[in-house]
Amino acid sequence: MAEITIRKRPRTEAVVTQRKFFKKTARGKVIKVLRERYLRDDVACGIHSCGLCAHEQDVLLPSSGSFEHASFANNGHFVLPDTNVFLSQMDLMESPLFSPPIILLQTVMEEVRHRSLPLYNRLKALVKSDDKKIWIFYNEYRSETAVIREEGESPNDRNDRGIRKATAWYNNHVSLARPPVRGQAKPPLPTIVLLTDDVANRQKAEKEGLTCMSVRRYVEGVKESGQLLDLLSAAGSETIEPTQAVAARQALYPDYLPMATLLAGIKSGQLHQGHFNANQYNYLEGSVSVPAFEKPVLLIGREHMNRAVQGDIVAVEVFDEKDWKAPADEVVDQEATLKNDDADDSEEEGEDDEALAERKVLQTELAKQSASSKQPTGRVVGIVKRNWRSYVCHIDSTSLTSTNSTSLSQQTVFATPVSRLLPRIRLRTRQAPALIGQKILVTIDRWERTSRYPEGHFVRALGKVQSKEAEQESLLLEFDVPYRPFGKAILDCLPPEGDNWVVPPKSETDPNWRDREDLRDLIVCSIDPPGCQDIDDALHARRLPNGNIEAGVHIADVSHFVLPDTPMDHEAAARGTTVYLVDKRIDMLPALLGTNLCSLRPHVERLAFSVIWELSPEAEIVNVRFTKSVIASKSAFTYEEAQVRKDDPKMSDPLTESIRLLNDLARKLKAGRMAAGALNLASPEVKIQLDSSESSDPIDVEQKELRETNSLVEEFMLLANISVAGKIQETFPQTAVLRRHLPPPKANFEKLQDILKKRRGMTLDVSSSGALAASLDRCVDPNEPAFNTLVRIMATRCMLSAEYFCSGSVARDTFGHYGLASPIYTHFTSPIRRYADVLAHRQLSAAIGYTSLHPSLHSKSHVERVLEVVNKRHRMAQMASRASVEFYVGLALKARSEKETVIEDAFVIRAFRNGLGVFVSRLGIEGLVTFKREIQFDADNYVITIPAGEQPVSIAVFDKVKVMVEVEQDKNTQRGRVVMSLSHPIDSRGM
Amino acid sequence: MTSTLVSKSERAYIQASLQATPPLRGDGRGLLDFRTVLLETGVAPLANGSAKLNIGKMPHEGGGGTEVLAATKLEVEDVETGDGVDGGRIVCSVSCSPSAYPHLSSNALDELQYDLTVILQQTIGHPSLHPQNLTIIPRRKSWLLNLDVVILADSGNVVDALFMAARAALWDTKVPRTRAVEYHAPEETQTTRDSAGAMDIDQREAIPQTSGFDTREMVRTAADFELPDYWDEGEVLNGRERWPVCVTLNLLPPTHFLDATLPEEASVPLRMHLTFSFGTPNSANLQSMRLSGPGELDLNQIKAYIADGEKYARELFNALETKLREEDIRRNVKARDRFALR
């Protein structure tokens, strides 16, 4: 038994035993924080078979360090990195090739955490990973290495001193741990190498007789230095611009204001904070939505965008109203304008050809501004938070100076991101020739004010362009979808019976049956798209003796398997949603649950969460109850099968009757909803027909078909969601997980209203969702049935997106769902593929007294945090699926265009000064038709006129045209892209 | 002040021995001698400044004496919206531990606390002593300095102890360094806008004409502050030498004496509390004067007493000053050296 003694520490030692610091809270108060510190003599050094330290844990560091480095091949070494190494060279540290034994000081960890939380999290993950040898040394708690701040010493100096002291201690410790044995040669002592990019710290360390190196010098001595040097971030190297003096270069961008000034400006309302959105048509333009203005703040030109990258949170200064401008109406392509820019010397002067070309573009636009559509205009004065991540790019082959594939010389090249919203990235690599034609991952390191482009470094190659694997992975990376397989800790949360798990036989004592209703005899069936494996909903309906109808929606009881605060729950919360790509599904929950145990497959007993209504024959809710249940689905239909069965007059079995009854009710429910002002929205949806599961070459693209039975399922899901939303909101008014759709600001519709009015003489009433629905119904062109759909698609784009929220966080009157015209709504019906539903299940289960609510769901801040992640994942998942469809549409087009010229009907949806935006409804894609020749553009009436011989051709928005669609491989970037040209009313090729 | 009950005969005995030649006091002191004063600063680590003071601790018994604990705490106040005052303010409060006055009812204790608070607040909070560095952002944010004093035990001369402890705590107080953060519309706006937009704007009209006397601009722009160095305790209060000391003259005509014990306090008809501030070595400012007790004085006597009081106060001030400087060194330099030499 260890003896416990408590020794009161005298106050006279407070300088040593207490660490005091001040903290400024978010509300502006200053508080003093006091931490006790106990210095010990038994903080272990972590070196294997060290004679002085008693190690209880697994020791990670080999006893004589690593011999892998050229400078320390004889005696071995350990690396002790300074904070700046982790702050700027995290990619290097994470590389599997970089594997010397590392001593990580507590001082360094704390400084990293203080400087950057994301980096700190990466560092923590790094420490845990198996392939690294990292030992955390708690130097602030070991009596020999603890330091006290001197009078007048800056915190940074104090930390540097602590790091040097720890290095010295380690060196000393290593020699003490290896006492010379008489009669034997003294063994070579391993060296502790202080790795730092701080020159001052290096000089001081050298003065104290410590071995230290800059990261670059160290990496140059490592065996695989070639690949590792590429990982070095630009920020850490002093030698990236060897030829030019820094001072001589002209600044292209204004300086950022210091952070504190920005925050002060934002607080005082003189600056505005928001997310930077690049314009995908014009790389010289961006916008920032800020709460102070109804319209987003426009940023025109490089200087005003001032190095902001898509997604960054920026602070903008808004100009006086007389300087406000309208967004440009021209397509400006980065590649076309800047094709001559040379990666190596694009820095040299501000007034080179490219800059002039850009200026010209901007000037021609300004000259033709129409006065009507001005919006707030401003400039970026600082970045509140960078949201840089890794971007999927292609190497621009023209920027290579040497294409000799054996050349290993370092070159500066351009990487063009796949996303049109991002600028080109400059990077230096030795592997440039090998990377041509590959998709690669690139991280931005910095963007100096003297450099037109951001500088980055190569992270890894994803594979050949156009190969399915590379495209798929790049898509997942691009949209930040977590796609790693589920780890062991998560799989351990599954029921141990695995596939063989069944609902146990009914008994009073079985916990699975506790408070569950036995609904196995009900005639329940599920209706889903063909090939659906994760069936999360099933339905039933039957007539009651009193003339009313009982209808039930049965949802897979996922919360029975996914318990709160388990690794599986955390993972599901982090994934947020299942992502559906054309040829792949990235599950939110392990497949055993998603496609088997929770999936309400036919003819097996499954646990369910049921919502059961008593409805009057007019589909009015008489009564609703919620219960956990056990069901046995009688059949799993596809929409088509269900439709056929319902329409077949010969069938009259109970199952068919049940479907007819449901359908009947659904029609009435829908009519009721429409009368209340629900919108019938449209978004382009196409289906990719895959040949077979092996070769996933698409055969064709077809538009999704909607049947009556789709609407049947939808109506009941809506009804269930609304009923559940009401119940959980009532029980947990502070933390209920709900979903809302805010009414769009009227300004969003202005443009569409204007176009409709001028082109078609139609009006759009946006005063309420009901009025909008009615006026959308009137937007019909008798000759063109697709016109109405087009208007609906365009109206949908003017709206905001729906979002999950925590009921206690927003005002009660903003709960409504605009699109559904429902005062309250949530998601309850797809817990297998959406995490918000799982939360709703838990809350409903607590609301009916089946379980108690996990404390985390009582915490508003926790629910808010989870929902924020879910909202983001949800958005990303949608974009990822859309991008996946687009990729396959591209493949299909490519296949088709090899056989024939692809000509499709299209609608003009936008007019630019030098082109048209068109929408091809049959393919569900949007494209651009650009004209090189001068054309006339009437911005007020949305008409362009193409001078072609005697008969100029005018084309206006909403006109139907025929376009020729080609897939063209961009020669520079290897990026496959859809190119469109007009074929009717005029052939625009060569124009 | 306190109502320790002494019998008439006791009082007569004490008065007679004080007026005897040579005067005699219960503990053998001379009339102008203080009991032992013990002082320690930095006793409350979470406060911005603190001190513990004891007068008359019995060295052998390890207890007794008047014991006072003082601590200061700084709080950020909003001048525009909150109740802050531009330039900062000081709020004093005195609380008496019920165990120090076991014979007082809670109402009487409240009254006593209030009395002492008023004495302290009126003297310490006087504008002539106000430190200059309690401003964070002019007209926006300022520090509120709370000075809280607790009387843990009373065995006489509590007012002197109160002021000594307050002075030590204020001396020890460190104000966190702040940096005002402001937003200036940068002037290069004009040039960049020109180069990008190629617009022709009259330069003169765009740049606002600012007058050197116009301080509104500054107030408008500085919106917030930050802590440039959060490990640092900060700087001492401006003009900390000025904080006053108090001497209480116990008047028993024709004689007077200092540092009365409780029975002595109960035996004198009149007491005179004098607080002096010694901002510069040669000057002395009488900051406040207060008489308590049923006796009376004429103006000439008062003048004489003030002149005497100044002399005593200076001695007390010098002793306290020496000790405070010693404490500073003990707590910082010496502790660090000891750590380095382990």
PDB file of C-alpha atoms in Angstrom, chain B residues 14-218:
ATOM      1  CA  ILE B  14      -6.864  52.849  33.906  1.00  0.00           C
ATOM      2  CA  GLN B  15      -7.281  56.591  33.577  1.00  0.00           C
ATOM      3  CA  ALA B  16      -5.307  57.268  36.719  1.00  0.00           C
ATOM      4  CA  SER B  17      -2.388  55.093  35.673  1.00  0.00           C
ATOM      5  CA  LEU B  18      -2.276  56.670  32.231  1.00  0.00           C
ATOM      6  CA  GLN B  19      -2.172  60.105  33.738  1.00  0.00           C
ATOM      7  CA  ALA B  20       0.446  59.171  36.321  1.00  0.00           C
ATOM      8  CA  THR B  21       4.055  60.179  35.927  1.00  0.00           C
ATOM      9  CA  PRO B  22       5.542  58.166  34.519  1.00  0.00           C
ATOM     10  CA  PRO B  23       2.449  56.871  32.777  1.00  0.00           C
ATOM     11  CA  LEU B  24       1.688  53.229  33.161  1.00  0.00           C
ATOM     12  CA  ARG B  25      -0.094  50.959  30.694  1.00  0.00           C
ATOM     13  CA  GLY B  26      -1.387  47.473  31.269  1.00  0.00           C
ATOM     14  CA  ASP B  27       1.161  45.852  28.980  1.00  0.00           C
ATOM     15  CA  GLY B  28       4.043  48.031  29.981  1.00  0.00           C
ATOM     16  CA  ARG B  29       4.236  50.138  26.809  1.00  0.00           C
ATOM     17  CA  GLY B  30       4.972  53.796  26.647  1.00  0.00           C
ATOM     18  CA  LEU B  31       2.152  56.109  25.623  1.00  0.00           C
ATOM     19  CA  LEU B  32       3.303  56.397  22.030  1.00  0.00           C
ATOM     20  CA  ASP B  33       4.383  52.816  21.522  1.00  0.00           C
ATOM     21  CA  PHE B  34       2.557  50.499  19.177  1.00  0.00           C
ATOM     22  CA  ARG B  35       2.134  46.871  19.891  1.00  0.00           C
ATOM     23  CA  THR B  36       3.891  44.483  17.506  1.00  0.00           C
ATOM     24  CA  VAL B  37       2.481  44.800  14.008  1.00  0.00           C
ATOM     25  CA  LEU B  38       2.654  41.722  11.798  1.00  0.00           C
ATOM     26  CA  LEU B  39       2.018  42.115   8.108  1.00  0.00           C
ATOM     27  CA  GLU B  40       1.948  39.737   5.192  1.00  0.00           C
ATOM     28  CA  THR B  41       0.923  40.618   1.658  1.00  0.00           C
ATOM     29  CA  GLY B  42      -0.287  38.340  -1.122  1.00  0.00           C
ATOM     30  CA  VAL B  43      -2.316  36.131   1.185  1.00  0.00           C
ATOM     31  CA  ALA B  44      -5.245  35.659  -1.198  1.00  0.00           C
ATOM     32  CA  PRO B  45      -3.859  34.320  -4.468  1.00  0.00           C
ATOM     33  CA  LEU B  46      -7.039  34.947  -6.427  1.00  0.00           C
ATOM     34  CA  ALA B  47      -7.332  38.563  -5.386  1.00  0.00           C
ATOM     35  CA  ASN B  48      -5.511  41.285  -7.255  1.00  0.00           C
ATOM     36  CA  GLY B  49      -3.903  42.438  -4.050  1.00  0.00           C
ATOM     37  CA  SER B  50      -4.222  41.322  -0.467  1.00  0.00           C
ATOM     38  CA  ALA B  51      -2.736  41.700   2.956  1.00  0.00           C
ATOM     39  CA  LYS B  52      -3.183  40.321   6.433  1.00  0.00           C
ATOM     40  CA  LEU B  53      -2.368  42.463   9.390  1.00  0.00           C
ATOM     41  CA  ASN B  54      -2.172  41.783  13.075  1.00  0.00           C
ATOM     42  CA  ILE B  55      -1.565  44.222  15.881  1.00  0.00           C
ATOM     43  CA  GLY B  56      -0.573  42.884  19.223  1.00  0.00           C
ATOM     44  CA  LYS B  57      -0.276  39.173  18.665  1.00  0.00           C
ATOM     45  CA  MET B  58       0.935  37.420  21.815  1.00  0.00           C
ATOM     46  CA  PRO B  59       4.160  35.750  20.812  1.00  0.00           C
ATOM     47  CA  HIS B  60       3.892  33.047  23.470  1.00  0.00           C
ATOM     48  CA  GLU B  61       0.242  32.236  23.319  1.00  0.00           C
ATOM     49  CA  GLY B  62       0.158  32.385  19.518  1.00  0.00           C
ATOM     50  CA  GLY B  63      -3.114  34.286  19.439  1.00  0.00           C
ATOM     51  CA  GLY B  64      -4.772  37.523  20.273  1.00  0.00           C
ATOM     52  CA  GLY B  65      -4.410  40.946  18.818  1.00  0.00           C
ATOM     53  CA  THR B  66      -6.463  42.822  16.263  1.00  0.00           C
ATOM     54  CA  GLU B  67      -6.533  40.885  13.057  1.00  0.00           C
ATOM     55  CA  VAL B  68      -7.611  42.346   9.737  1.00  0.00           C
ATOM     56  CA  LEU B  69      -7.630  40.834   6.249  1.00  0.00           C
ATOM     57  CA  ALA B  70      -7.867  43.114   3.235  1.00  0.00           C
ATOM     58  CA  ALA B  71      -8.154  42.151  -0.407  1.00  0.00           C
ATOM     59  CA  THR B  72      -8.792  43.994  -3.637  1.00  0.00           C
ATOM     60  CA  LYS B  73     -10.538  42.628  -6.642  1.00  0.00           C
ATOM     61  CA  LEU B  74     -10.749  44.315 -10.014  1.00  0.00           C
ATOM     62  CA  GLU B  75     -13.811  44.050 -12.184  1.00  0.00           C
ATOM     63  CA  VAL B  76     -14.440  45.340 -15.684  1.00  0.00           C
ATOM     64  CA  GLU B  77     -17.254  47.837 -15.882  1.00  0.00           C
ATOM     65  CA  ASP B  78     -19.006  49.228 -18.868  1.00  0.00           C
ATOM     66  CA  VAL B  79     -19.180  52.982 -18.710  1.00  0.00           C
ATOM     67  CA  GLU B  80     -21.727  53.462 -21.465  1.00  0.00           C
ATOM     68  CA  THR B  81     -24.343  50.977 -20.437  1.00  0.00           C
ATOM     69  CA  GLY B  82     -23.411  49.746 -17.019  1.00  0.00           C
ATOM     70  CA  ASP B  83     -22.891  51.694 -13.856  1.00  0.00           C
ATOM     71  CA  GLY B  84     -19.190  52.228 -14.425  1.00  0.00           C
ATOM     72  CA  VAL B  85     -17.649  55.649 -14.096  1.00  0.00           C
ATOM     73  CA  ASP B  86     -15.167  56.996 -16.579  1.00  0.00           C
ATOM     74  CA  GLY B  87     -11.741  56.682 -15.001  1.00  0.00           C
ATOM     75  CA  GLY B  88     -12.739  53.839 -12.724  1.00  0.00           C
ATOM     76  CA  ARG B  89     -14.014  53.826  -9.210  1.00  0.00           C
ATOM     77  CA  ILE B  90     -13.194  52.340  -5.874  1.00  0.00           C
ATOM     78  CA  VAL B  91     -15.725  50.675  -3.655  1.00  0.00           C
ATOM     79  CA  CYS B  92     -14.743  49.788  -0.117  1.00  0.00           C
ATOM     80  CA  SER B  93     -16.533  47.536   2.238  1.00  0.00           C
ATOM     81  CA  VAL B  94     -15.750  46.438   5.739  1.00  0.00           C
ATOM     82  CA  SER B  95     -17.244  43.401   7.296  1.00  0.00           C
ATOM     83  CA  CYS B  96     -16.803  42.305  10.843  1.00  0.00           C
ATOM     84  CA  SER B  97     -16.637  38.710  11.727  1.00  0.00           C
ATOM     85  CA  PRO B  98     -19.277  37.981  14.387  1.00  0.00           C
ATOM     86  CA  SER B  99     -16.631  36.090  16.333  1.00  0.00           C
ATOM     87  CA  ALA B 100     -14.684  39.322  16.675  1.00  0.00           C
ATOM     88  CA  TYR B 101     -17.661  40.944  18.380  1.00  0.00           C
ATOM     89  CA  PRO B 102     -19.473  38.128  20.145  1.00  0.00           C
ATOM     90  CA  HIS B 103     -21.339  40.516  22.426  1.00  0.00           C
ATOM     91  CA  LEU B 104     -22.897  42.540  19.594  1.00  0.00           C
ATOM     92  CA  SER B 105     -26.329  41.803  18.221  1.00  0.00           C
ATOM     93  CA  SER B 106     -26.511  41.426  14.480  1.00  0.00           C
ATOM     94  CA  ASN B 107     -28.079  44.854  14.101  1.00  0.00           C
ATOM     95  CA  ALA B 108     -25.318  46.458  16.105  1.00  0.00           C
ATOM     96  CA  LEU B 109     -22.779  44.541  14.032  1.00  0.00           C
ATOM     97  CA  ASP B 110     -24.340  45.878  10.851  1.00  0.00           C
ATOM     98  CA  GLU B 111     -24.150  49.378  12.202  1.00  0.00           C
ATOM     99  CA  LEU B 112     -20.529  48.969  13.124  1.00  0.00           C
ATOM    100  CA  GLN B 113     -19.722  47.585   9.700  1.00  0.00           C
ATOM    101  CA  TYR B 114     -21.492  50.484   8.099  1.00  0.00           C
ATOM    102  CA  ASP B 115     -19.611  53.011  10.216  1.00  0.00           C
ATOM    103  CA  LEU B 116     -16.259  51.526   9.350  1.00  0.00           C
ATOM    104  CA  THR B 117     -17.185  51.237   5.680  1.00  0.00           C
ATOM    105  CA  VAL B 118     -18.056  54.922   5.582  1.00  0.00           C
ATOM    106  CA  ILE B 119     -14.766  55.906   7.176  1.00  0.00           C
ATOM    107  CA  LEU B 120     -12.798  53.800   4.734  1.00  0.00           C
ATOM    108  CA  GLN B 121     -14.819  54.719   1.661  1.00  0.00           C
ATOM    109  CA  GLN B 122     -14.720  58.443   2.328  1.00  0.00           C
ATOM    110  CA  THR B 123     -10.991  58.457   2.778  1.00  0.00           C
ATOM    111  CA  ILE B 124      -9.805  55.906   0.231  1.00  0.00           C
ATOM    112  CA  GLY B 125     -12.360  56.842  -2.392  1.00  0.00           C
ATOM    113  CA  HIS B 126     -11.482  60.512  -2.250  1.00  0.00           C
ATOM    114  CA  PRO B 127     -10.627  61.965  -5.682  1.00  0.00           C
ATOM    115  CA  SER B 128      -7.268  63.251  -4.488  1.00  0.00           C
ATOM    116  CA  LEU B 129      -6.085  59.670  -4.072  1.00  0.00           C
ATOM    117  CA  HIS B 130      -7.686  58.204  -7.175  1.00  0.00           C
ATOM    118  CA  PRO B 131      -5.172  56.148  -9.178  1.00  0.00           C
ATOM    119  CA  GLN B 132      -4.833  57.100 -12.836  1.00  0.00           C
ATOM    120  CA  ASN B 133      -4.619  53.650 -14.285  1.00  0.00           C
ATOM    121  CA  LEU B 134      -8.112  52.372 -13.643  1.00  0.00           C
ATOM    122  CA  THR B 135      -9.184  53.348 -17.134  1.00  0.00           C
ATOM    123  CA  ILE B 136      -9.323  50.606 -19.748  1.00  0.00           C
ATOM    124  CA  ILE B 137     -10.810  52.519 -22.650  1.00  0.00           C
ATOM    125  CA  PRO B 138     -11.666  56.145 -22.072  1.00  0.00           C
ATOM    126  CA  ARG B 139     -15.421  56.587 -21.777  1.00  0.00           C
ATOM    127  CA  ARG B 140     -16.065  52.933 -22.506  1.00  0.00           C
ATOM    128  CA  LYS B 141     -14.584  50.584 -20.009  1.00  0.00           C
ATOM    129  CA  SER B 142     -12.978  51.028 -16.668  1.00  0.00           C
ATOM    130  CA  TRP B 143     -11.979  49.006 -13.672  1.00  0.00           C
ATOM    131  CA  LEU B 144     -14.028  48.818 -10.574  1.00  0.00           C
ATOM    132  CA  LEU B 145     -11.704  48.306  -7.638  1.00  0.00           C
ATOM    133  CA  ASN B 146     -13.411  46.492  -4.785  1.00  0.00           C
ATOM    134  CA  LEU B 147     -11.560  46.799  -1.549  1.00  0.00           C
ATOM    135  CA  ASP B 148     -12.948  44.356   0.975  1.00  0.00           C
ATOM    136  CA  VAL B 149     -11.684  44.315   4.498  1.00  0.00           C
ATOM    137  CA  VAL B 150     -12.645  41.742   7.062  1.00  0.00           C
ATOM    138  CA  ILE B 151     -12.071  42.255  10.737  1.00  0.00           C
ATOM    139  CA  LEU B 152     -11.309  38.854  12.118  1.00  0.00           C
ATOM    140  CA  ALA B 153     -10.545  39.853  15.667  1.00  0.00           C
ATOM    141  CA  ASP B 154     -10.646  43.106  17.541  1.00  0.00           C
ATOM    142  CA  SER B 155      -8.499  43.864  20.517  1.00  0.00           C
ATOM    143  CA  GLY B 156      -8.324  47.552  20.108  1.00  0.00           C
ATOM    144  CA  ASN B 157      -7.216  50.175  17.606  1.00  0.00           C
ATOM    145  CA  VAL B 158      -9.216  48.655  14.801  1.00  0.00           C
ATOM    146  CA  VAL B 159      -9.285  51.799  12.657  1.00  0.00           C
ATOM    147  CA  ASP B 160      -5.526  52.058  12.418  1.00  0.00           C
ATOM    148  CA  ALA B 161      -5.370  48.378  11.591  1.00  0.00           C
ATOM    149  CA  LEU B 162      -8.047  48.842   8.957  1.00  0.00           C
ATOM    150  CA  PHE B 163      -6.135  51.566   7.183  1.00  0.00           C
ATOM    151  CA  MET B 164      -2.808  49.780   7.403  1.00  0.00           C
ATOM    152  CA  ALA B 165      -4.278  46.615   5.947  1.00  0.00           C
ATOM    153  CA  ALA B 166      -6.070  48.619   3.257  1.00  0.00           C
ATOM    154  CA  ARG B 167      -2.896  50.423   2.376  1.00  0.00           C
ATOM    155  CA  ALA B 168      -0.955  47.169   2.180  1.00  0.00           C
ATOM    156  CA  ALA B 169      -3.596  45.527  -0.012  1.00  0.00           C
ATOM    157  CA  LEU B 170      -3.761  48.523  -2.327  1.00  0.00           C
ATOM    158  CA  TRP B 171       0.005  48.650  -2.460  1.00  0.00           C
ATOM    159  CA  ASP B 172      -0.008  45.012  -3.448  1.00  0.00           C
ATOM    160  CA  THR B 173      -2.725  45.469  -6.075  1.00  0.00           C
ATOM    161  CA  LYS B 174      -1.700  44.837  -9.656  1.00  0.00           C
ATOM    162  CA  VAL B 175      -3.870  45.981 -12.513  1.00  0.00           C
ATOM    163  CA  PRO B 176      -3.803  43.612 -15.492  1.00  0.00           C
ATOM    164  CA  ARG B 177      -2.250  45.256 -18.501  1.00  0.00           C
ATOM    165  CA  THR B 178      -4.782  45.942 -21.190  1.00  0.00           C
ATOM    166  CA  ARG B 179      -4.458  47.194 -24.674  1.00  0.00           C
ATOM    167  CA  ALA B 180      -7.266  49.126 -26.238  1.00  0.00           C
ATOM    168  CA  VAL B 181      -8.314  47.705 -29.512  1.00  0.00           C
ATOM    169  CA  GLU B 182      -9.603  50.113 -32.027  1.00  0.00           C
ATOM    170  CA  TYR B 183     -10.574  50.209 -35.590  1.00  0.00           C
ATOM    171  CA  HIS B 184      -9.304  52.940 -37.865  1.00  0.00           C
ATOM    172  CA  ALA B 185     -10.642  53.034 -41.354  1.00  0.00           C
ATOM    173  CA  PRO B 186      -7.289  52.602 -43.060  1.00  0.00           C
ATOM    174  CA  GLU B 187      -6.244  55.435 -45.276  1.00  0.00           C
ATOM    175  CA  GLU B 188      -4.950  53.332 -48.109  1.00  0.00           C
ATOM    176  CA  THR B 189      -8.571  52.498 -48.858  1.00  0.00           C
ATOM    177  CA  GLN B 190      -8.565  55.344 -51.246  1.00  0.00           C
ATOM    178  CA  THR B 191      -5.583  54.304 -53.233  1.00  0.00           C
ATOM    179  CA  THR B 192      -6.553  50.677 -53.546  1.00  0.00           C
ATOM    180  CA  ARG B 193     -10.012  51.548 -54.537  1.00  0.00           C
ATOM    181  CA  ASP B 194      -8.635  53.745 -57.251  1.00  0.00           C
ATOM    182  CA  SER B 195      -6.323  51.190 -58.687  1.00  0.00           C
ATOM    183  CA  ALA B 196      -8.984  48.540 -58.747  1.00  0.00           C
ATOM    184  CA  GLY B 197     -11.968  50.454 -59.820  1.00  0.00           C
ATOM    185  CA  ALA B 198     -10.288  53.205 -61.811  1.00  0.00           C
ATOM    186  CA  MET B 199     -12.855  55.565 -60.456  1.00  0.00           C
ATOM    187  CA  ASP B 200     -12.403  59.263 -60.309  1.00  0.00           C
ATOM    188  CA  ILE B 201     -13.145  60.422 -56.837  1.00  0.00           C
ATOM    189  CA  ASP B 202     -12.117  63.671 -55.357  1.00  0.00           C
ATOM    190  CA  GLN B 203      -9.514  62.733 -52.788  1.00  0.00           C
ATOM    191  CA  ARG B 204     -10.231  65.593 -50.448  1.00  0.00           C
ATOM    192  CA  GLU B 205     -13.832  64.870 -49.906  1.00  0.00           C
ATOM    193  CA  ALA B 206     -13.250  61.256 -49.094  1.00  0.00           C
ATOM    194  CA  ILE B 207     -10.738  61.754 -46.348  1.00  0.00           C
ATOM    195  CA  PRO B 208     -12.541  63.087 -43.290  1.00  0.00           C
ATOM    196  CA  GLN B 209     -11.246  66.307 -41.870  1.00  0.00           C
ATOM    197  CA  THR B 210     -10.181  65.597 -38.355  1.00  0.00           C
ATOM    198  CA  SER B 211      -9.399  68.141 -35.761  1.00  0.00           C
ATOM    199  CA  GLY B 212      -6.797  67.494 -33.115  1.00  0.00           C
ATOM    200  CA  PHE B 213      -9.272  68.559 -30.480  1.00  0.00           C
ATOM    201  CA  ASP B 214     -11.889  66.170 -31.608  1.00  0.00           C
ATOM    202  CA  THR B 215     -11.736  63.360 -29.110  1.00  0.00           C
ATOM    203  CA  ARG B 216     -15.029  61.887 -30.160  1.00  0.00           C
ATOM    204  CA  GLU B 217     -13.271  59.993 -32.900  1.00  0.00           C
ATOM    205  CA  MET B 218     -11.061  58.148 -30.472  1.00  0.00           C
TER     206      MET B 218
END
